[in-house]
Amino acid sequence: MMKSRAGVFTMGLAVLCAAAGGCHGQRASEMSPAPALAAHPLALASPEGLARADRVIADLQGRLRREPTSPEAWIRLGHAWVRKARESSNPGLYRSAADCADAALELAPGERRAMALRGLVLLDAHRFEEARRLAADMLERDPRDLAALGISSDALLELGRFEEAATAAQLMVDLKPSLPSYSRASYLLWLQGDVAGAREAARLAVDAGGDAEPRVWMLVQAAMMSWHGGDLGGADAGLDRALAEMPGYAPALAAKGRVALSRRDFPAAAGWLERAFGIAPLPETAWLLGDARQALGDEQGAREAYDRVVRDGQAFDHRTLALFCATKSRQPGEAVRLAEAERAVRDDVYTEDAYAWALFRAGRLPEARAASERATRLGTPDARLLYHAGAIRMASGEQRAGRDLVQAALRLNPGFDLTGVSEALRLLAGAGAPEGAAAPVTSSPRRGAGARERMAGLHSRAEATR
C-alpha cells in the first residue's frame, strides 16, 4: 500500500519540527566548540538543482559558512535536506540531513530539535529500535514533545507494537490536531479496517494545511485507500488532484500506474510507471513497471525492470525483494532469508505478510500459517493480505475458510496485483493451490479493537472540527 518505507510515517514530521521553535539545548556559553566545516561535507554538498528547495539549501549553507557555531543553522539546513529528499523522492539525501544533525549535536549535545532531526534520519534508515530509544529519551524530558511522539509512534508501528504506536498518535491528536498527527491517525485507523475513520482523518490532515509535499503525500495516501477498496475512479481523482498541486511527484505517478494496471490499461500503466521510475527508481516501482511491460509483451523490458527489483532490493529494500521473489515463485529459500533479515529490524503486518508468503512458497506451511495470522491480526483491508491468507489456508487443508478469504480479496480489490489475481481466480476455479503441503489450521484473522478504542478521541476531535 504505502511506501515504507518510513516516509509514510514521517510525513509532516520535518515540518512539525521546523515549526516547533528555536533551539532549546545548552546555553551558548555551554556549547561545544564549532565543528569543522570540512568534517561535514554531505551537509555542505551542492544541492544540484534550481528548485525552491535547492535555493533554500544554498542560502542556509551560506549562512553556515558565516555562522558555523549556530546549532539553529545546522538544524534548519538539515530539515531543508529532508524537505528536498521528500520532494525529489531521493532518500539518499537523508545522509546530508544526518550530517547536519551530527554537527548540531556536536555544538549542543541533547538539543531537542537536533535529536528530532536525528530521529527522522534513523527512521529513514530503518533503524527503528534506535529511533524508538531516542524518542523515549526525549519524552522523558518532555512527555508532550510532539516531534518525539511522532518518532515514537512511527518506530513502534514498524516494530510491531501497534497498541503503543496508536497511543502515541492519539496523544499527538489530543495535543495538537494537525497534518502530522492526523496523517498518523489516518494510517493507523486504516490498518485496523476503520476505513471511514481513516478517510475522515485524511481529510482533516489535508485541510490542516502546511507545506505542499506532506499535504500532497496525504492526498496520495487517501487516493490509495480508494484503490484498496476497488474505487479506481476515486483513486484517479485523488491522484490527479495531487499531481495538479505537484506535477511530477513520483509517489503520485507510481500510484497512477498502479491504478492503470488495475484497469488493465497496460500502455498507460507503463507510461506512468516509467515516469515515476525515472524520478525515483524504487524496487516497488520497478516491479510494477515490469508487470506492465510483460503484459504488453515486452519481455526484454520486463526482464530489465525485474532485474532492477533484484539489484536494488538487495541493496536497500529486503522486504519488497522478498515479496517479489515469493510472488513470482523465484528462489524461495532466498525469499525466506530476506524476509527473516527484515524481521530482525521490523515486525509490522506487512513484514509478517512478506514472511508468510515466502514461507508458503518454500513449502513451510505451519510457519506460513502462523505468520499469516500475525499479518492479518488487525483486519487491514488489503486484498493482497487477504489473498495470501486464503491461499495459505487452502493449502493447509481449510478449504472453506481459505476460499472465503480469496473471494473477499477479489471483492475488495479485483485488481490488487496481476500475479495474485491470476492465481486467485485459478484457485477459485478449482485448478489447485500454489505449491504447499497440508498442515493443521487452528484459528482465523482477528481485528485490533484495543487500539481502535484507544483512538476513539480522534472521532470526537473530527466531529468538533467540522
Coordinates of C-alpha atoms in Angstrom, one line a residue:
M1 CA 0.0 0.0 0.0
M2 CA 2.1 2.8 1.3
K3 CA 5.6 3.2 0.8
S4 CA 7.8 2.1 3.7
R5 CA 9.3 2.9 3.8
A6 CA 9.4 5.1 6.8
G7 CA 8.5 8.1 4.7
V8 CA 4.9 7.0 5.1
F9 CA 5.0 7.6 8.8
T10 CA 7.4 10.6 8.9
M11 CA 5.1 12.6 6.8
G12 CA 4.9 16.2 8.1
L13 CA 7.3 15.5 11.0
A14 CA 10.0 17.6 9.4
V15 CA 7.5 20.4 9.1
L16 CA 6.4 19.9 12.7
C17 CA 10.0 20.0 13.9
A18 CA 10.8 23.1 11.9
A19 CA 7.8 24.9 13.4
A20 CA 8.4 23.9 16.9
G21 CA 10.6 26.9 17.8
G22 CA 14.2 27.7 18.2
C23 CA 17.0 25.7 19.8
H24 CA 16.4 24.7 23.4
G25 CA 19.5 22.8 24.3
Q26 CA 22.5 24.3 26.1
R27 CA 23.2 28.0 26.5
A28 CA 25.8 29.4 24.0
S29 CA 28.4 29.5 26.8
E30 CA 27.9 25.8 27.4
M31 CA 28.1 24.7 23.8
S32 CA 30.9 22.6 22.4
P33 CA 33.5 24.2 20.1
A34 CA 32.3 24.7 16.5
P35 CA 32.6 21.7 14.3
A36 CA 35.0 22.0 11.4
L37 CA 33.0 22.6 8.2
A38 CA 35.2 20.2 6.4
A39 CA 34.1 17.4 8.7
H40 CA 30.6 17.6 7.4
P41 CA 30.9 17.5 3.6
L42 CA 27.5 16.0 3.0
A43 CA 25.7 18.8 4.8
L44 CA 27.5 21.4 2.6
A45 CA 27.3 19.4 -0.7
S46 CA 25.8 21.2 -3.6
P47 CA 22.0 20.6 -3.9
E48 CA 22.5 20.4 -7.7
G49 CA 19.2 21.9 -8.7
L50 CA 17.2 25.1 -9.3
A51 CA 14.0 24.4 -7.4
R52 CA 13.0 26.4 -4.4
A53 CA 14.3 23.7 -2.0
D54 CA 17.7 23.9 -3.7
R55 CA 17.8 27.7 -3.2
V56 CA 16.8 27.4 0.4
I57 CA 19.6 24.9 1.0
A58 CA 22.2 27.1 -0.8
D59 CA 21.1 30.1 1.3
L60 CA 21.4 28.1 4.6
Q61 CA 24.8 26.8 3.6
G62 CA 25.9 30.4 3.0
R63 CA 24.7 31.3 6.5
L64 CA 26.5 28.4 8.0
R65 CA 29.8 29.4 6.4
R66 CA 29.3 32.7 8.2
E67 CA 28.0 31.2 11.4
P68 CA 29.4 27.7 11.9
T69 CA 28.7 27.8 15.6
S70 CA 24.9 28.1 15.3
P71 CA 23.1 24.9 16.1
E72 CA 19.9 26.5 14.7
A73 CA 21.6 27.0 11.3
W74 CA 22.6 23.3 11.2
I75 CA 19.2 22.2 12.2
R76 CA 17.4 24.4 9.6
L77 CA 19.8 23.1 6.9
G78 CA 19.1 19.5 8.0
H79 CA 15.3 20.0 7.6
A80 CA 15.9 21.6 4.2
W81 CA 17.7 18.5 3.1
V82 CA 14.8 16.4 4.4
R83 CA 12.3 18.5 2.5
K84 CA 14.4 18.1 -0.7
A85 CA 14.7 14.3 -0.1
R86 CA 10.9 14.1 0.1
E87 CA 10.1 16.4 -2.7
S88 CA 12.5 14.7 -5.0
S89 CA 11.8 11.2 -3.7
N90 CA 15.5 10.7 -3.2
P91 CA 16.1 9.1 0.2
G92 CA 19.9 9.3 -0.3
L93 CA 19.7 12.9 0.7
Y94 CA 18.9 11.9 4.2
R95 CA 22.6 11.4 4.6
S96 CA 23.1 15.1 4.3
A97 CA 20.4 15.7 6.9
A98 CA 22.3 13.2 9.2
D99 CA 25.5 15.2 8.7
C100 CA 23.6 18.3 9.9
A101 CA 22.2 16.6 12.9
D102 CA 25.6 15.4 13.9
A103 CA 27.1 18.9 13.6
A104 CA 24.2 20.4 15.7
L105 CA 24.6 17.8 18.4
E106 CA 28.4 18.4 18.5
L107 CA 27.6 22.0 19.3
A108 CA 24.7 21.4 21.6
P109 CA 24.5 17.8 22.9
G110 CA 20.9 16.9 23.8
E111 CA 19.4 19.8 21.8
R112 CA 15.8 18.8 21.3
R113 CA 15.3 19.8 17.6
A114 CA 18.7 18.3 16.7
M115 CA 17.6 15.0 18.3
A116 CA 14.3 15.1 16.4
L117 CA 16.2 15.6 13.2
R118 CA 18.4 12.6 14.0
G119 CA 15.1 10.6 14.7
L120 CA 14.0 11.4 11.2
V121 CA 17.2 10.1 9.8
L122 CA 17.0 6.9 11.9
L123 CA 13.5 6.2 10.7
D124 CA 14.5 6.6 7.1
A125 CA 17.5 4.3 7.6
H126 CA 15.1 1.6 9.1
R127 CA 17.0 1.8 12.4
F128 CA 13.7 1.6 14.2
E129 CA 14.8 0.5 17.6
E130 CA 17.4 3.3 17.8
A131 CA 14.7 5.7 16.8
R132 CA 12.4 4.4 19.5
R133 CA 15.1 4.7 22.2
L134 CA 15.9 8.3 21.0
A135 CA 12.2 9.3 21.2
A136 CA 11.9 7.7 24.7
D137 CA 14.8 9.8 25.9
M138 CA 13.2 12.9 24.5
L139 CA 9.8 12.0 26.1
E140 CA 11.5 11.5 29.5
R141 CA 12.4 15.2 29.4
D142 CA 9.0 16.3 28.0
P143 CA 6.1 13.8 27.7
R144 CA 4.3 16.3 25.5
D145 CA 7.1 16.7 22.9
L146 CA 5.2 16.4 19.6
A147 CA 8.2 15.6 17.5
A148 CA 9.2 12.9 19.9
L149 CA 5.7 11.4 20.0
G150 CA 5.7 11.3 16.2
I151 CA 9.1 9.5 16.1
S152 CA 7.9 7.1 18.8
S153 CA 4.7 6.3 17.1
D154 CA 6.4 5.6 13.7
A155 CA 9.1 3.5 15.3
L156 CA 6.7 1.5 17.4
L157 CA 4.5 0.8 14.5
E158 CA 7.4 -0.6 12.5
L159 CA 8.5 -2.7 15.4
G160 CA 5.0 -4.3 15.6
R161 CA 4.0 -2.6 18.8
F162 CA 0.7 -1.4 17.4
E163 CA -1.1 -0.5 20.6
E164 CA 1.7 1.7 21.8
A165 CA 2.0 3.4 18.4
A166 CA -1.7 4.2 18.5
T167 CA -1.5 5.6 22.0
A168 CA 1.3 7.9 20.9
A169 CA -0.6 9.0 17.8
Q170 CA -3.7 9.7 19.8
L171 CA -1.8 11.9 22.2
M172 CA -0.5 13.8 19.3
V173 CA -4.0 14.4 18.1
D174 CA -5.1 15.5 21.6
L175 CA -2.2 17.9 22.0
K176 CA -2.1 19.4 18.5
P177 CA -4.6 18.4 15.8
S178 CA -2.5 19.0 12.7
L179 CA -1.3 17.3 9.5
P180 CA 1.4 15.3 11.3
S181 CA -1.0 14.0 13.9
Y182 CA -4.0 13.4 11.6
S183 CA -1.9 11.6 9.0
R184 CA -0.6 9.1 11.5
A185 CA -4.1 8.6 12.9
S186 CA -5.4 8.0 9.4
Y187 CA -3.0 5.2 8.6
L188 CA -3.4 3.6 12.0
L189 CA -7.2 3.6 11.6
W190 CA -6.9 2.2 8.1
L191 CA -4.7 -0.6 9.3
Q192 CA -7.4 -1.6 11.7
G193 CA -10.0 -1.7 9.0
D194 CA -11.7 1.6 10.0
V195 CA -11.9 3.0 6.5
A196 CA -14.4 5.7 7.3
G197 CA -12.4 6.9 10.3
A198 CA -9.2 6.8 8.2
R199 CA -10.8 8.9 5.4
E200 CA -12.0 11.5 7.9
A201 CA -8.6 11.7 9.4
A202 CA -7.1 12.1 6.0
R203 CA -9.5 14.9 5.2
L204 CA -8.6 16.7 8.4
A205 CA -4.9 16.2 7.6
V206 CA -5.2 17.8 4.2
D207 CA -7.4 20.6 5.5
A208 CA -4.9 21.4 8.3
G209 CA -2.6 22.8 5.7
G210 CA 1.2 23.1 5.9
D211 CA 4.0 22.5 3.4
A212 CA 2.9 21.3 0.0
E213 CA 4.7 18.0 -0.1
P214 CA 3.3 16.5 3.1
R215 CA -0.2 17.6 2.1
V216 CA 0.2 16.1 -1.4
W217 CA 1.6 12.9 0.1
M218 CA -1.6 12.7 2.2
L219 CA -3.7 13.1 -0.9
V220 CA -1.8 10.2 -2.4
Q221 CA -2.5 8.0 0.6
A222 CA -6.2 8.9 0.6
A223 CA -6.3 8.0 -3.1
M224 CA -4.7 4.7 -2.3
M225 CA -7.4 4.0 0.3
S226 CA -9.9 4.3 -2.6
W227 CA -7.7 2.0 -4.7
H228 CA -7.6 -0.6 -1.9
G229 CA -11.4 -0.5 -1.8
G230 CA -11.7 -1.1 -5.6
D231 CA -12.8 2.5 -6.3
L232 CA -10.5 3.2 -9.3
G233 CA -12.3 6.4 -10.3
G234 CA -12.0 7.8 -6.8
A235 CA -8.3 6.9 -6.7
D236 CA -7.6 8.5 -10.1
A237 CA -9.4 11.7 -9.0
G238 CA -7.4 12.0 -5.8
L239 CA -4.1 11.4 -7.7
D240 CA -5.0 13.9 -10.3
R241 CA -5.5 16.5 -7.6
A242 CA -2.1 15.6 -6.1
L243 CA -0.4 16.0 -9.5
A244 CA -2.2 19.3 -10.1
E245 CA -0.5 20.6 -6.9
M246 CA 2.9 18.9 -7.5
P247 CA 3.4 17.9 -11.1
G248 CA 6.0 15.1 -11.4
Y249 CA 5.5 13.9 -7.9
A250 CA 6.9 10.4 -8.0
P251 CA 4.6 8.7 -5.5
A252 CA 1.5 10.0 -7.3
L253 CA 2.9 9.0 -10.7
A254 CA 3.6 5.4 -9.4
A255 CA 0.1 5.3 -7.9
K256 CA -1.4 6.3 -11.2
G257 CA 0.5 3.4 -12.8
R258 CA -0.9 1.0 -10.2
V259 CA -4.4 2.2 -10.9
A260 CA -3.9 1.8 -14.6
L261 CA -2.7 -1.8 -14.0
S262 CA -5.9 -2.5 -12.1
R263 CA -7.8 -1.2 -15.1
R264 CA -5.6 -3.4 -17.3
D265 CA -4.7 -0.3 -19.3
F266 CA -1.2 -1.5 -19.8
P267 CA 0.1 1.2 -22.1
A268 CA -1.0 3.9 -19.7
A269 CA 0.4 2.0 -16.8
A270 CA 3.8 1.6 -18.4
G271 CA 3.9 5.3 -19.2
W272 CA 3.1 6.4 -15.7
L273 CA 5.5 3.9 -14.1
E274 CA 8.3 4.8 -16.5
R275 CA 7.9 8.5 -15.4
A276 CA 7.9 7.6 -11.8
F277 CA 10.9 5.3 -12.0
G278 CA 12.9 7.9 -13.9
I279 CA 12.4 10.3 -10.9
A280 CA 12.5 7.8 -8.0
P281 CA 14.0 4.3 -9.0
L282 CA 12.4 2.3 -6.2
P283 CA 12.2 -1.5 -6.3
E284 CA 8.4 -1.5 -5.9
T285 CA 8.0 0.8 -8.9
A286 CA 10.4 -1.4 -10.9
W287 CA 8.2 -4.4 -10.1
L288 CA 5.0 -2.7 -11.3
L289 CA 6.8 -1.5 -14.4
G290 CA 8.0 -5.0 -15.1
D291 CA 4.4 -6.3 -14.8
A292 CA 3.1 -3.6 -17.2
R293 CA 5.8 -4.3 -19.8
Q294 CA 5.3 -8.1 -19.5
A295 CA 1.5 -7.6 -20.1
L296 CA 2.4 -5.6 -23.2
G297 CA 4.5 -8.5 -24.5
D298 CA 7.8 -6.6 -23.9
E299 CA 9.7 -9.5 -22.3
Q300 CA 13.1 -7.8 -22.6
G301 CA 11.8 -4.7 -20.9
A302 CA 10.1 -6.7 -18.2
R303 CA 13.4 -8.6 -17.5
E304 CA 15.3 -5.3 -17.2
A305 CA 12.7 -3.9 -14.7
Y306 CA 12.7 -7.1 -12.7
D307 CA 16.5 -7.2 -12.6
R308 CA 16.3 -3.7 -11.0
V309 CA 14.0 -5.1 -8.4
V310 CA 16.6 -7.7 -7.5
R311 CA 19.6 -5.4 -7.7
D312 CA 18.1 -2.5 -5.7
G313 CA 16.1 -4.7 -3.4
Q314 CA 19.3 -6.4 -2.3
A315 CA 20.9 -3.0 -1.7
F316 CA 18.2 -1.3 0.4
D317 CA 14.7 -3.0 0.3
H318 CA 14.8 -6.6 1.5
R319 CA 11.1 -6.7 2.2
T320 CA 10.0 -5.7 -1.3
L321 CA 12.5 -8.1 -2.8
A322 CA 11.3 -11.0 -0.5
L323 CA 7.7 -10.4 -1.5
F324 CA 8.7 -10.1 -5.2
C325 CA 10.6 -13.3 -5.2
A326 CA 7.7 -15.1 -3.3
T327 CA 5.1 -13.6 -5.6
K328 CA 7.0 -14.6 -8.8
S329 CA 8.0 -18.0 -7.3
R330 CA 11.7 -17.2 -7.6
Q331 CA 14.3 -18.6 -5.2
P332 CA 12.0 -19.4 -2.3
G333 CA 14.9 -20.0 0.0
E334 CA 16.4 -16.6 -0.7
A335 CA 12.9 -15.0 -0.2
V336 CA 12.7 -16.6 3.3
R337 CA 16.2 -15.4 4.1
L338 CA 15.5 -11.8 3.0
A339 CA 12.2 -11.8 5.0
E340 CA 13.9 -13.1 8.1
A341 CA 16.5 -10.4 7.8
E342 CA 13.8 -7.8 7.6
R343 CA 12.0 -9.2 10.6
A344 CA 15.2 -8.7 12.6
V345 CA 14.6 -4.9 12.4
R346 CA 10.9 -4.5 11.9
D347 CA 7.8 -6.6 12.6
D348 CA 4.7 -4.9 11.3
V349 CA 1.9 -6.6 9.5
Y350 CA 3.4 -6.1 6.0
T351 CA 6.7 -7.6 7.1
E352 CA 4.8 -10.6 8.5
D353 CA 2.9 -10.9 5.2
A354 CA 6.1 -11.0 3.2
Y355 CA 7.5 -13.6 5.6
A356 CA 4.3 -15.7 5.4
W357 CA 4.3 -15.7 1.6
A358 CA 8.0 -16.5 1.4
L359 CA 7.5 -19.4 3.8
F360 CA 4.5 -20.6 1.8
R361 CA 6.4 -20.7 -1.4
A362 CA 9.2 -22.6 0.4
G363 CA 6.6 -25.2 1.5
R364 CA 6.9 -24.4 5.2
L365 CA 3.1 -24.3 5.7
P366 CA 2.8 -24.4 9.5
E367 CA 5.2 -21.4 9.8
A368 CA 3.5 -19.7 7.0
R369 CA 0.1 -20.2 8.6
A370 CA 1.3 -18.6 11.9
A371 CA 2.9 -15.6 10.1
S372 CA -0.2 -15.1 8.1
E373 CA -2.2 -15.0 11.3
R374 CA 0.0 -12.3 12.6
A375 CA -0.2 -10.4 9.3
T376 CA -4.0 -10.3 9.4
R377 CA -4.4 -9.7 13.1
L378 CA -5.6 -6.1 12.7
G379 CA -8.2 -6.6 10.0
T380 CA -6.3 -4.5 7.5
P381 CA -8.4 -4.0 4.3
D382 CA -5.7 -5.0 1.9
A383 CA -6.6 -7.6 -0.8
R384 CA -3.1 -8.9 -1.1
L385 CA -3.0 -9.8 2.6
L386 CA -6.4 -11.5 2.3
Y387 CA -5.4 -13.4 -0.7
H388 CA -2.2 -14.7 0.9
A389 CA -4.1 -15.7 4.0
G390 CA -6.7 -17.5 1.9
A391 CA -4.2 -19.4 -0.3
I392 CA -2.2 -20.5 2.7
R393 CA -5.3 -21.7 4.5
M394 CA -6.5 -23.6 1.4
A395 CA -3.1 -25.3 1.1
S396 CA -3.2 -26.1 4.8
G397 CA -6.5 -28.0 4.4
E398 CA -9.0 -25.4 5.5
Q399 CA -10.7 -25.1 2.1
R400 CA -13.9 -23.2 3.1
A401 CA -12.2 -20.6 5.2
G402 CA -9.5 -20.2 2.6
R403 CA -11.9 -19.8 -0.3
D404 CA -13.9 -17.2 1.7
L405 CA -10.7 -15.1 2.2
V406 CA -9.7 -15.4 -1.5
Q407 CA -13.2 -14.3 -2.6
A408 CA -13.1 -11.5 -0.1
A409 CA -9.8 -10.3 -1.6
L410 CA -11.3 -10.2 -5.1
R411 CA -14.4 -8.4 -3.9
L412 CA -12.4 -5.8 -2.1
N413 CA -10.0 -5.0 -4.9
P414 CA -10.3 -7.1 -8.1
G415 CA -7.1 -5.7 -9.5
F416 CA -4.8 -5.8 -6.4
D417 CA -1.9 -7.5 -8.3
L418 CA -1.6 -9.1 -11.7
T419 CA 0.1 -12.2 -10.5
G420 CA -2.0 -12.6 -7.3
V421 CA -5.3 -12.0 -9.1
S422 CA -4.5 -14.6 -11.7
E423 CA -3.6 -17.2 -9.1
A424 CA -6.7 -16.3 -7.0
L425 CA -9.0 -16.9 -10.0
R426 CA -7.4 -20.3 -10.7
L427 CA -7.8 -21.3 -7.1
L428 CA -11.5 -20.5 -7.1
A429 CA -11.9 -22.3 -10.4
G430 CA -10.5 -25.4 -8.8
A431 CA -7.2 -25.5 -10.5
G432 CA -5.5 -26.1 -7.2
A433 CA -3.4 -24.1 -4.8
P434 CA 0.1 -23.0 -5.4
E435 CA 2.8 -25.3 -4.0
G436 CA 2.5 -26.4 -0.4
A437 CA 1.8 -29.3 1.8
A438 CA -1.2 -29.8 4.2
A439 CA -0.9 -28.6 7.8
P440 CA -3.4 -28.1 10.6
V441 CA -5.3 -24.8 10.9
T442 CA -6.3 -23.5 14.3
S443 CA -7.6 -20.0 14.1
S444 CA -8.7 -17.2 11.8
P445 CA -7.8 -13.5 11.4
R446 CA -8.7 -11.1 14.2
R447 CA -9.2 -7.4 14.4
G448 CA -7.3 -5.0 16.6
A449 CA -10.1 -3.5 18.6
G450 CA -8.0 -2.4 21.5
A451 CA -6.1 0.2 19.6
R452 CA -9.3 1.4 17.9
E453 CA -10.7 2.1 21.3
R454 CA -7.6 4.0 22.3
M455 CA -8.1 6.2 19.3
A456 CA -11.7 7.0 19.9
G457 CA -10.7 10.5 20.7
L458 CA -9.9 11.0 17.1
H459 CA -13.5 10.7 16.1
S460 CA -14.7 13.2 18.7
R461 CA -12.0 15.6 17.6
A462 CA -13.1 15.2 14.0
E463 CA -16.7 16.0 14.9
A464 CA -15.6 19.0 16.8
T465 CA -13.7 20.4 13.8
R466 CA -16.5 20.1 11.3

